[in-house]
Coordinates of N, CA, C and O in Angstrom, one line a residue:
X1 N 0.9 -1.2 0.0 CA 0.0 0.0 0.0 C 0.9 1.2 0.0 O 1.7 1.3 0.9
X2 N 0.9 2.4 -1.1 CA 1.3 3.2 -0.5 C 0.9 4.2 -0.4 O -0.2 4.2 0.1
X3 N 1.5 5.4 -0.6 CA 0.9 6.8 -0.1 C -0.2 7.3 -0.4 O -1.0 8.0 0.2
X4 N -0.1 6.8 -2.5 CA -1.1 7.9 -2.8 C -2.6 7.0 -2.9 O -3.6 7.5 -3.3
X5 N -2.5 5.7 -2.6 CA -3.6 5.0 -2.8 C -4.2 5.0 -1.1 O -5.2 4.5 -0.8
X6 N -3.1 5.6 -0.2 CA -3.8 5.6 1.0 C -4.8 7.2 1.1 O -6.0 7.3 1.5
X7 N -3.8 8.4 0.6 CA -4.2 9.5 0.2 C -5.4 9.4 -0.7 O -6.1 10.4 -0.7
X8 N -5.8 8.6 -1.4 CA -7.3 8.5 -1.8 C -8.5 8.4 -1.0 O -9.4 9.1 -0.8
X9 N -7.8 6.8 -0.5 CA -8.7 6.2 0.8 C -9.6 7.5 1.6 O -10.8 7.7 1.6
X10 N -8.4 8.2 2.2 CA -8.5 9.1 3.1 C -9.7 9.9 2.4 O -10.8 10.2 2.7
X11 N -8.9 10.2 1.2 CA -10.4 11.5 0.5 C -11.5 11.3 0.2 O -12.3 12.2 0.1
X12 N -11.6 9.9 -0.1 CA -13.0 9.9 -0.3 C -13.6 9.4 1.4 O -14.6 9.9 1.8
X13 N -13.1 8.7 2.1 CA -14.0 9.2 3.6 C -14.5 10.6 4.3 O -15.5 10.7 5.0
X14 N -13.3 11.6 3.8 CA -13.8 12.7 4.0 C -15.0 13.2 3.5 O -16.0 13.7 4.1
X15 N -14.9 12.9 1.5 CA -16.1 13.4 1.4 C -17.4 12.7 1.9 O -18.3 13.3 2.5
X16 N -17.4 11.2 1.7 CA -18.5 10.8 2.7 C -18.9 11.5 3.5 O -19.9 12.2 3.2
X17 N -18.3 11.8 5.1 CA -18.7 12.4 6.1 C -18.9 13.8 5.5 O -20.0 14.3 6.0
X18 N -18.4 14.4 4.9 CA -18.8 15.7 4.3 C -20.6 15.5 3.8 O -21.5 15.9 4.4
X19 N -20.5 14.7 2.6 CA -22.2 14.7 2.2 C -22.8 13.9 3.1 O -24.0 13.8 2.7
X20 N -22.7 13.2 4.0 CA -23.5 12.7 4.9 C -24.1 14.0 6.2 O -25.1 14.0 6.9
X21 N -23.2 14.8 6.2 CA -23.5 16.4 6.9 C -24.2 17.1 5.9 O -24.8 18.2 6.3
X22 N -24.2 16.7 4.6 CA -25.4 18.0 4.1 C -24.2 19.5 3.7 O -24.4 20.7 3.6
X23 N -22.8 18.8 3.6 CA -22.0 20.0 3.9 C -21.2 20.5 2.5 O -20.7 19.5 1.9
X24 N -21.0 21.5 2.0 CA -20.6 22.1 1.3 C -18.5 21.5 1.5 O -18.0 20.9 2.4
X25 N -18.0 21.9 0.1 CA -16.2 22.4 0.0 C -16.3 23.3 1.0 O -16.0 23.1 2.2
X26 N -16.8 24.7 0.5 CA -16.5 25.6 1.1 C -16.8 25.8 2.3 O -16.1 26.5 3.0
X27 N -17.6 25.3 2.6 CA -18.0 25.4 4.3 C -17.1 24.6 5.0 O -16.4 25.0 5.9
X28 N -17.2 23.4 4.7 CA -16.1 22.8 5.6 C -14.7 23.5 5.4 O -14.0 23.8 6.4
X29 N -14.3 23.6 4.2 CA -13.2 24.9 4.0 C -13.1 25.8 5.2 O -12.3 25.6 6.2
X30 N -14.3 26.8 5.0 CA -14.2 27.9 6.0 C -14.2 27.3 7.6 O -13.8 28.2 8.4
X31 N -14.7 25.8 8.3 CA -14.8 25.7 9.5 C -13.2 25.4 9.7 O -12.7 25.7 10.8
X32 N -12.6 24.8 8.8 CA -11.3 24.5 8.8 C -10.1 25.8 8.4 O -8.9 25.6 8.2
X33 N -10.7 26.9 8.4 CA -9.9 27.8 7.9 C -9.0 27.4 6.7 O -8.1 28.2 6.6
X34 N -8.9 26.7 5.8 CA -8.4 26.5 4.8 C -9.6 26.6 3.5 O -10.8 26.3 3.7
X35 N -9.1 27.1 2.3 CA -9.8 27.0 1.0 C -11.1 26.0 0.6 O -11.3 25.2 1.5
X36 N -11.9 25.9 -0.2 CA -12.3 25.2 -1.0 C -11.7 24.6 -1.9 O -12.2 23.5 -2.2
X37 N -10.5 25.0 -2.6 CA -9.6 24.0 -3.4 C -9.0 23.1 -2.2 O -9.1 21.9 -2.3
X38 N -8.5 23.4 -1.5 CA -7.7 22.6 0.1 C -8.7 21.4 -0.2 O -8.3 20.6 -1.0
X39 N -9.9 21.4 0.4 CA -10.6 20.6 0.6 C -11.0 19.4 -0.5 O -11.2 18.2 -0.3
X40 N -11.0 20.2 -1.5 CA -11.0 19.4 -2.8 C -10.1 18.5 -3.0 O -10.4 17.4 -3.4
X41 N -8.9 19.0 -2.9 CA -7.3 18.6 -3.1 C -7.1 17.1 -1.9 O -6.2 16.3 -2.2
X42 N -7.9 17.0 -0.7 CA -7.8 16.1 0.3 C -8.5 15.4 -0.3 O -8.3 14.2 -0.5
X43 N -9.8 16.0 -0.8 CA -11.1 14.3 -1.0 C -10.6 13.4 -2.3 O -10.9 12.2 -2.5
X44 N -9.7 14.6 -3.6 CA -9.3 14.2 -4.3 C -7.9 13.0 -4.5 O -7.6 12.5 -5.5
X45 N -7.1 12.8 -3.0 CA -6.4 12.4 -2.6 C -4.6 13.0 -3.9 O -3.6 12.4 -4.1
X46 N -5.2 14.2 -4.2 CA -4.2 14.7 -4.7 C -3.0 15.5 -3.7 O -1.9 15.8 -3.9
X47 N -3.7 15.7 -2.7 CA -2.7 15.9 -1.3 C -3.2 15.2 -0.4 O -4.3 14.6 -0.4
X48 N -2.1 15.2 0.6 CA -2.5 14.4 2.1 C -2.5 15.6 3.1 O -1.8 16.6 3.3
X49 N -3.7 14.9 3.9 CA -4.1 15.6 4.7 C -3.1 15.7 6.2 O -2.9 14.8 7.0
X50 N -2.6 16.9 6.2 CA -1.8 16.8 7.4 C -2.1 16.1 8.8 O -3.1 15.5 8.9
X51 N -1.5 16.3 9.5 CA -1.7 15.5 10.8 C -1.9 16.9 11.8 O -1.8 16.7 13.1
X52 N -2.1 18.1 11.4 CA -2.0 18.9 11.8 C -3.6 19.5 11.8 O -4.1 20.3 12.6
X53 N -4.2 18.9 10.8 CA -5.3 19.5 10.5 C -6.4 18.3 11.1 O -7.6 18.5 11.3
X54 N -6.0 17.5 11.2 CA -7.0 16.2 11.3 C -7.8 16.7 12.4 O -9.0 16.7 12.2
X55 N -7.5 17.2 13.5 CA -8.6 18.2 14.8 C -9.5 18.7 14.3 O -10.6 18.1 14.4
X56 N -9.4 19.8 13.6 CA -10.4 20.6 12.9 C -10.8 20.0 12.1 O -11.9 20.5 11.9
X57 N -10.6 18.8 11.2 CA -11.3 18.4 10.3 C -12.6 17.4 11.0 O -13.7 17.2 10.5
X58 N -12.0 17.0 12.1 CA -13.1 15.7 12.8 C -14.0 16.5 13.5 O -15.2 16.1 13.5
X59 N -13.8 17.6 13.9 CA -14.3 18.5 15.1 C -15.6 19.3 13.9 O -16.8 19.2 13.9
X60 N -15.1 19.9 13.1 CA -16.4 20.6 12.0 C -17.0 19.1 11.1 O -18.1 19.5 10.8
X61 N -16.8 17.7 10.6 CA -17.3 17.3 10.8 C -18.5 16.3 11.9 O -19.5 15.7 11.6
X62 N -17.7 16.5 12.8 CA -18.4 16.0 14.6 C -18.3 14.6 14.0 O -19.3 14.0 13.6
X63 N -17.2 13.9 14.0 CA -16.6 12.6 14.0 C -15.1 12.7 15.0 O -14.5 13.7 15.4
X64 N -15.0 11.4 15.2 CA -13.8 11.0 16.3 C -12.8 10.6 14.9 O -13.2 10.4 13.8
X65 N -11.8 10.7 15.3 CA -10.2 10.1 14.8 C -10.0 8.8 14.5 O -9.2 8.4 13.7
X66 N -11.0 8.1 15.4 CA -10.9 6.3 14.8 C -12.0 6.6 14.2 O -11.6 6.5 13.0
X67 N -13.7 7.2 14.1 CA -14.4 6.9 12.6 C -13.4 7.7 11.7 O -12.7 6.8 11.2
X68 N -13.0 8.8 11.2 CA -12.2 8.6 9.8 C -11.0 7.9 9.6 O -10.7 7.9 8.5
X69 N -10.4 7.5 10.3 CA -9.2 6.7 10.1 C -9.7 5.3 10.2 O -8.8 4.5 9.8
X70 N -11.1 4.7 10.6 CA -11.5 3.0 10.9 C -11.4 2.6 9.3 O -11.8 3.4 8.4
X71 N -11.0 1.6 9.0 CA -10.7 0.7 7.3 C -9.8 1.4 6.7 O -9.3 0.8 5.8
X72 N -9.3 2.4 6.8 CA -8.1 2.7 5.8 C -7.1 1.8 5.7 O -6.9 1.2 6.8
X73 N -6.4 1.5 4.6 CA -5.4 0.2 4.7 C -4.5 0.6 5.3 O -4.3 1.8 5.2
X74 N -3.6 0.0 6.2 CA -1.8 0.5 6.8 C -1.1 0.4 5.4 O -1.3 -0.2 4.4
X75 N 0.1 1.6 6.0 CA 0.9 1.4 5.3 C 1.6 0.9 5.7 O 1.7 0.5 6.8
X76 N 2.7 0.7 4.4 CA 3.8 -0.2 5.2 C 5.1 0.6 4.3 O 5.1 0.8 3.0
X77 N 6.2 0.8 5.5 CA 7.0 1.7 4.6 C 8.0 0.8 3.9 O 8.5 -0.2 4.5
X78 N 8.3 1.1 2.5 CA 9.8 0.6 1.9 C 10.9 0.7 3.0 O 11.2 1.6 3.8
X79 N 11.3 -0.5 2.7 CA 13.1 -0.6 3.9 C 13.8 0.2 2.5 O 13.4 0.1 1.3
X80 N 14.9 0.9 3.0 CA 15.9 1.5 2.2 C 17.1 1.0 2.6 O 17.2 0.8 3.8
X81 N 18.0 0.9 1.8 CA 19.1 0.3 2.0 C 20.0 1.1 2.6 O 20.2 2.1 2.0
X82 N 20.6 0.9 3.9 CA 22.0 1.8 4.5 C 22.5 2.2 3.7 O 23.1 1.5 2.8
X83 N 22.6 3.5 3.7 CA 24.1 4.5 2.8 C 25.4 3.9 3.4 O 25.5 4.4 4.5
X84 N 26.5 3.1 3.1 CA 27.7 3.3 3.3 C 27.9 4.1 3.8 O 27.4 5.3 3.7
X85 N 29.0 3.6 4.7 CA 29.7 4.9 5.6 C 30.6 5.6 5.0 O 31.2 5.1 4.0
X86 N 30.9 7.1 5.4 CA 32.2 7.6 4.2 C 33.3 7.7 5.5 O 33.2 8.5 6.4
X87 N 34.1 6.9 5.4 CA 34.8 7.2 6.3 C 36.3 7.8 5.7 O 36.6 8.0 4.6
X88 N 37.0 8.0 6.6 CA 38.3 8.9 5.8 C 39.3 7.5 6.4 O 39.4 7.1 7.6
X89 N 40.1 7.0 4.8 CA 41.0 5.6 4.8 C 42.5 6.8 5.4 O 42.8 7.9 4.9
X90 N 43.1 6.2 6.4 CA 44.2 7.0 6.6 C 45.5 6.3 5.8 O 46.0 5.2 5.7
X91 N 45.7 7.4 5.4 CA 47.3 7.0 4.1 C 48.3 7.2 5.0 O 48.5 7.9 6.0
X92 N 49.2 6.2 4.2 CA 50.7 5.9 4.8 C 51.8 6.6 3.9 O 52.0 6.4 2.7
X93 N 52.2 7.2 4.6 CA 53.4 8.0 4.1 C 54.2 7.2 3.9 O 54.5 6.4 4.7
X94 N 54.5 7.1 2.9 CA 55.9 5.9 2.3 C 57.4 6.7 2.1 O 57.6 7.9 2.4
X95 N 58.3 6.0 1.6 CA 59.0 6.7 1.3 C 59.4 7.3 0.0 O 59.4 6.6 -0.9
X96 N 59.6 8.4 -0.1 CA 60.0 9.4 -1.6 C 61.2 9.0 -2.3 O 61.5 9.7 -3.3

């Protein structure tokens, strides 16, 4: 699973709870202090919704943190391979 198919997930639960409230972009926009494109841009899973915003987004919805987050898939992060160390090889003065 990764980001942007989780970033979907996420946007279309939003909009659910959005038309299940009867609620406008812009309104939920304005309770969230961010845009109508903002909001668009989250259901659209063309951005991810910060972790900064998720309060205000549950709170002007009037949903808890586990209903929008209950079924979304986990992610699971790629392992990345250790960078090599750069270490400095100490040279030997030989003779000239």
């Amino acid at each position: 699973m990764n980001l942007l198919s989780i970033a979907k997930a996420l946007g279309q639960r939003i909009r659910y709870f959005r038309k299940l409230r009867k609620m406008s972009q812009a309104l939920l926009g304005a309770l969230m202090h961010v845009s109508q494109q903002v909001i668009a841009s989250y259901e659209s899973g063309r951005a991810m919704l910060p972790a900064i915003r998720v309060p205000s987004l549950c709170e002007a919805l009037d949903i808890t943190t586990i209903e929008l987050f209950a079924g979304l898939p986990r992610f699971k992060p790629v392992r990345v391979a250790r960078r090599a160390r750069l270490t400095a090889t100490p040279t030997r003065a030989g003779p000239t």
